[in-house]
Amino acid sequence: MSSFHEGERAVQSRAGVMDAAGRVGRGITTAIPDAARPFLESQRLAVLAGIDRSGRVWASMIGGAPGLITVPSWTTLRVAAGLPDADPLSEGVAPGRPLGILVIDPERRRRLRVNGRVARADRDAIEVRTEEVFGNCPKYIQARAHEPGVEQGRVGLARRSDALTEPQRRAIVRADTLFIGSLHADAGADASHRGGQPGFVRVMDERGVLIPDYAGNNMFQTLGNIAADPRVGLLFVDFDTGTTLQLTGRARILWEPEALARLEGAQRALAVEVDAIVEIEGRGPLGWRFVEYSPFNPR
């Protein structure tokens, strides 16, 4: 039985990597391996992906000290925090709802994805019953070192709109990292990471962004979800100010060489049409000092 749904298989087939994906896909499990527990329980950042009551996909971030993430059982992941009311994903984190969690360590360039459904959620904690657990390679993660005692959080002030302002467009162009949430009717929600040199994400206009897709692990969970369901959520984080920019919209996959001509290193691209934007103001640095860009980033 394949580890992949029809959207993932379709993208793998078009990219010519079905055999390679099948080999890598053997690492997808339904439970959290014992070897992953020390990693998870020492981490400070979790990116969440899910849907709000109107069916829009959003991605968000939760930060804290080690112990933020725990593993109560092989099939349960617990995040000891909730999302602020201003966060557009907060209403979607409810029992029975699909939720993808990406646990990422910028310092060691490690990441693990845990996808499942919410078992319990309140202001203090979120528990997810796992359905898919798998690791990813370190490609395109910019190294950032944790600075103790520096981390701040987001405040409640949120600016909502349906078009990108000029400052927001500049923030996207400066970004070296983004997180993307996607959805499949049966497989559920998934949170993933994208990285590159500043400017790797292009702003086409006030409601459109273009994201290059570089060589990766060949599983294509994100693009496979999009092939089946175009709804996506994008999260841009300003590590210096703590401000987050969340976009929700619909994506399509670009394969044509002419569409990729100006995207150095891109094998495909995502064209995202933005439907809504939420910017939540930060109150200071998130406690992650930039060290260096990933050596895998196309220059």
XYZ file of C-alpha atoms in Angstrom:
299
model
C 0.000 0.000 0.000
C 1.346 3.432 -0.962
C 2.230 5.975 1.714
C 1.032 8.716 -0.646
C -2.357 9.975 -1.787
C -3.404 10.605 -5.373
C -2.192 14.232 -5.460
C 1.266 13.323 -4.204
C 1.551 10.447 -6.685
C 0.491 12.712 -9.550
C 3.209 15.276 -8.762
C 5.812 12.564 -8.200
C 4.920 11.052 -11.567
C 5.188 14.343 -13.426
C 8.525 15.067 -11.729
C 9.769 11.569 -12.630
C 10.631 10.577 -9.052
C 8.092 7.912 -8.115
C 10.708 5.254 -7.380
C 12.784 7.613 -5.239
C 9.656 8.823 -3.422
C 8.628 5.257 -2.691
C 11.949 4.568 -0.992
C 11.837 7.733 1.101
C 8.175 7.186 1.894
C 8.993 4.067 3.880
C 10.108 6.456 6.640
C 6.555 7.761 7.163
C 5.029 6.260 10.305
C 1.771 6.686 12.213
C 3.499 6.904 15.603
C 6.332 8.959 17.062
C 9.539 6.897 17.106
C 11.369 6.636 20.417
C 14.433 8.150 18.761
C 12.466 11.330 17.952
C 11.366 12.044 21.539
C 14.596 13.701 22.756
C 14.583 15.961 19.710
C 10.937 16.968 20.090
C 11.120 17.579 23.825
C 14.151 19.876 23.500
C 12.639 22.171 20.890
C 11.360 25.749 21.119
C 9.432 26.289 17.871
C 6.374 24.643 16.353
C 4.587 25.720 13.178
C 0.907 24.770 12.944
C -1.276 24.390 9.868
C -5.041 23.960 9.821
C -8.343 25.435 8.689
C -10.641 28.057 10.149
C -14.431 27.770 10.367
C -14.857 29.109 6.836
C -12.493 26.494 5.424
C -9.508 28.748 4.817
C -6.053 27.290 5.442
C -3.663 29.163 7.758
C -0.180 28.587 9.144
C 0.953 29.911 12.530
C 3.859 29.640 14.955
C 4.182 28.885 18.662
C 7.420 29.420 20.598
C 8.616 28.707 24.100
C 11.281 27.092 26.260
C 12.313 23.416 26.037
C 9.415 21.410 27.370
C 7.040 23.330 25.111
C 6.626 20.087 23.162
C 6.177 16.720 24.863
C 5.261 13.210 23.782
C 2.705 11.757 26.243
C 2.410 8.593 24.129
C 3.616 7.135 20.846
C 0.575 8.587 19.109
C 0.181 11.878 20.973
C 2.081 15.145 20.583
C 1.436 17.905 23.135
C 2.246 21.598 22.678
C 2.067 23.417 26.015
C 0.640 26.662 24.630
C -2.305 27.960 22.669
C -2.708 30.517 19.920
C -3.722 34.115 20.692
C -7.306 35.050 19.870
C -6.045 37.391 17.147
C -4.472 34.502 15.278
C -6.738 33.402 12.398
C -5.962 29.726 13.054
C -7.056 29.879 16.706
C -10.689 29.034 15.908
C -9.579 26.026 13.847
C -7.641 24.347 16.655
C -10.509 22.343 18.103
C -11.090 18.645 18.837
C -11.485 16.558 15.707
C -10.013 19.188 13.373
C -7.015 18.343 11.169
C -3.742 19.895 12.295
C -0.233 19.679 10.894
C 2.735 20.500 13.119
C 6.262 21.187 11.939
C 8.816 21.114 14.744
C 11.945 22.926 13.586
C 15.388 23.539 15.086
C 17.005 26.439 13.177
C 20.276 26.061 15.075
C 20.915 22.448 14.056
C 18.888 22.610 10.842
C 16.602 19.768 11.839
C 12.864 19.339 11.415
C 10.115 16.796 11.979
C 6.537 16.845 10.715
C 3.635 15.468 12.750
C 0.211 15.414 11.121
C -3.023 14.301 12.712
C -6.170 15.510 14.420
C -6.688 17.624 17.505
C -7.546 15.514 20.546
C -7.711 18.397 23.035
C -7.183 22.148 22.856
C -7.462 25.116 25.191
C -5.492 28.262 25.976
C -2.787 26.253 27.725
C -2.168 23.257 25.482
C -2.877 21.508 22.189
C -2.770 17.721 21.878
C -2.718 15.961 18.521
C -3.323 12.289 17.742
C -0.758 11.384 15.137
C -1.550 9.959 11.713
C 1.714 10.760 9.889
C 5.176 11.335 11.361
C 8.296 11.868 9.257
C 11.538 13.810 9.129
C 12.897 16.082 6.413
C 16.396 16.903 5.228
C 18.203 20.081 6.411
C 18.086 21.783 3.001
C 17.269 25.498 2.834
C 17.084 26.033 6.615
C 18.955 29.224 7.534
C 21.040 28.727 10.676
C 19.823 30.796 13.626
C 21.232 30.487 17.136
C 19.008 30.729 20.181
C 19.715 33.675 22.497
C 18.535 32.935 26.058
C 16.392 35.568 27.717
C 15.747 37.509 24.533
C 12.576 35.880 23.231
C 9.412 37.956 23.115
C 5.963 37.092 21.784
C 3.281 38.497 19.572
C 0.763 40.983 20.943
C -2.952 41.023 20.289
C -2.994 43.836 17.741
C -3.846 42.362 14.343
C -4.246 44.159 11.034
C -6.533 42.388 8.570
C -6.896 43.086 4.866
C -7.347 41.440 1.483
C -4.418 43.146 -0.263
C -0.725 43.445 0.560
C 0.473 46.883 1.621
C 3.800 48.199 0.423
C 5.517 47.512 3.798
C 4.137 43.964 3.751
C 5.411 43.428 0.233
C 8.856 44.610 1.295
C 8.784 42.255 4.288
C 8.068 39.289 2.004
C 10.897 40.221 -0.355
C 13.332 40.501 2.595
C 12.342 37.091 3.960
C 14.710 34.113 3.807
C 12.155 31.718 5.312
C 8.472 30.971 4.984
C 6.145 28.266 6.221
C 3.310 26.836 4.181
C 0.178 25.036 5.287
C -1.784 22.771 2.947
C -4.680 20.337 3.157
C -5.983 17.045 1.777
C -9.509 15.750 2.354
C -8.320 12.385 3.683
C -4.684 12.951 4.688
C -5.469 16.127 6.665
C -3.372 19.239 7.226
C 0.377 19.623 6.780
C 2.892 22.327 7.740
C 6.099 22.670 5.754
C 9.137 24.927 5.434
C 10.583 26.833 2.493
C 13.833 28.778 2.486
C 16.212 30.642 0.202
C 18.206 33.807 -0.181
C 16.296 37.035 0.572
C 14.172 37.783 -2.465
C 13.530 34.130 -3.279
C 9.802 34.796 -2.854
C 8.541 37.200 -5.511
C 5.627 39.571 -4.977
C 3.732 39.791 -8.239
C 1.162 42.361 -7.133
C -0.957 43.244 -4.093
C -2.660 39.822 -4.159
C -0.111 37.504 -5.725
C 3.179 35.863 -4.678
C 5.453 33.414 -6.486
C 7.399 30.776 -4.543
C 10.173 28.714 -6.188
C 10.243 24.995 -5.492
C 13.786 23.663 -5.210
C 15.055 20.073 -5.231
C 13.927 18.315 -2.059
C 13.050 14.893 -0.678
C 10.834 13.912 -3.650
C 7.823 13.123 -1.452
C 5.929 16.289 -2.468
C 3.481 16.407 0.428
C 2.852 20.129 -0.036
C 2.626 20.124 -3.825
C 0.646 16.884 -3.730
C -1.901 18.471 -1.396
C -2.110 21.486 -3.695
C -2.642 19.227 -6.723
C -5.727 17.876 -4.931
C -6.828 21.032 -3.071
C -5.451 24.497 -3.934
C -6.062 26.058 -0.498
C -2.865 27.161 1.276
C -1.701 29.306 4.170
C 1.622 31.166 4.194
C 3.484 32.400 7.280
C 6.325 34.927 7.200
C 8.106 35.621 10.484
C 10.270 38.650 11.275
C 12.696 37.168 13.793
C 13.973 40.629 14.763
C 10.607 42.182 15.666
C 8.401 39.155 16.318
C 5.844 40.380 13.790
C 4.115 37.677 11.767
C 2.453 37.977 8.380
C -0.138 35.293 7.612
C -1.644 34.887 4.155
C -4.393 32.534 3.034
C -5.326 31.823 -0.538
C -5.134 29.366 -3.402
C -2.068 28.016 -5.155
C -1.322 26.442 -8.493
C 1.816 24.607 -9.562
C 3.848 26.070 -12.422
C 5.882 23.595 -14.467
C 6.512 25.572 -17.655
C 10.177 26.592 -18.272
C 9.163 30.133 -19.195
C 7.503 30.561 -15.796
C 10.707 29.456 -14.047
C 13.202 31.379 -16.170
C 13.856 34.096 -13.574
C 13.716 31.796 -10.539
C 17.288 30.584 -10.081
C 17.405 26.905 -9.119
C 13.636 26.384 -9.259
C 12.363 23.090 -10.623
C 8.767 24.191 -10.226
C 6.999 27.158 -8.630
C 3.831 27.965 -6.718
C 1.722 30.912 -7.809
C -0.435 31.928 -4.842
C -3.488 34.143 -5.154
C -4.049 35.789 -1.776
C -7.563 35.997 -0.350
C -6.895 37.414 3.126
C -4.005 38.725 5.216
C -3.433 38.980 8.964
C -0.427 40.841 10.337
C 0.135 40.446 14.088
C 2.528 42.898 15.641
C 5.461 41.590 17.653
C 6.947 43.198 20.725
C 10.594 42.384 20.147
C 13.087 39.772 18.952
C 12.068 36.128 19.005
C 15.435 35.112 20.416
C 16.938 33.637 17.266
C 20.129 35.343 16.034
C 20.911 34.893 12.345
C 24.129 32.907 11.761
C 24.339 31.980 8.086
C 22.324 31.062 5.018
C 21.894 27.465 4.024
C 24.668 26.245 1.700
C 21.935 24.649 -0.421
C 20.279 27.991 -1.276
C 20.511 28.840 -4.981
C 22.509 32.050 -5.264
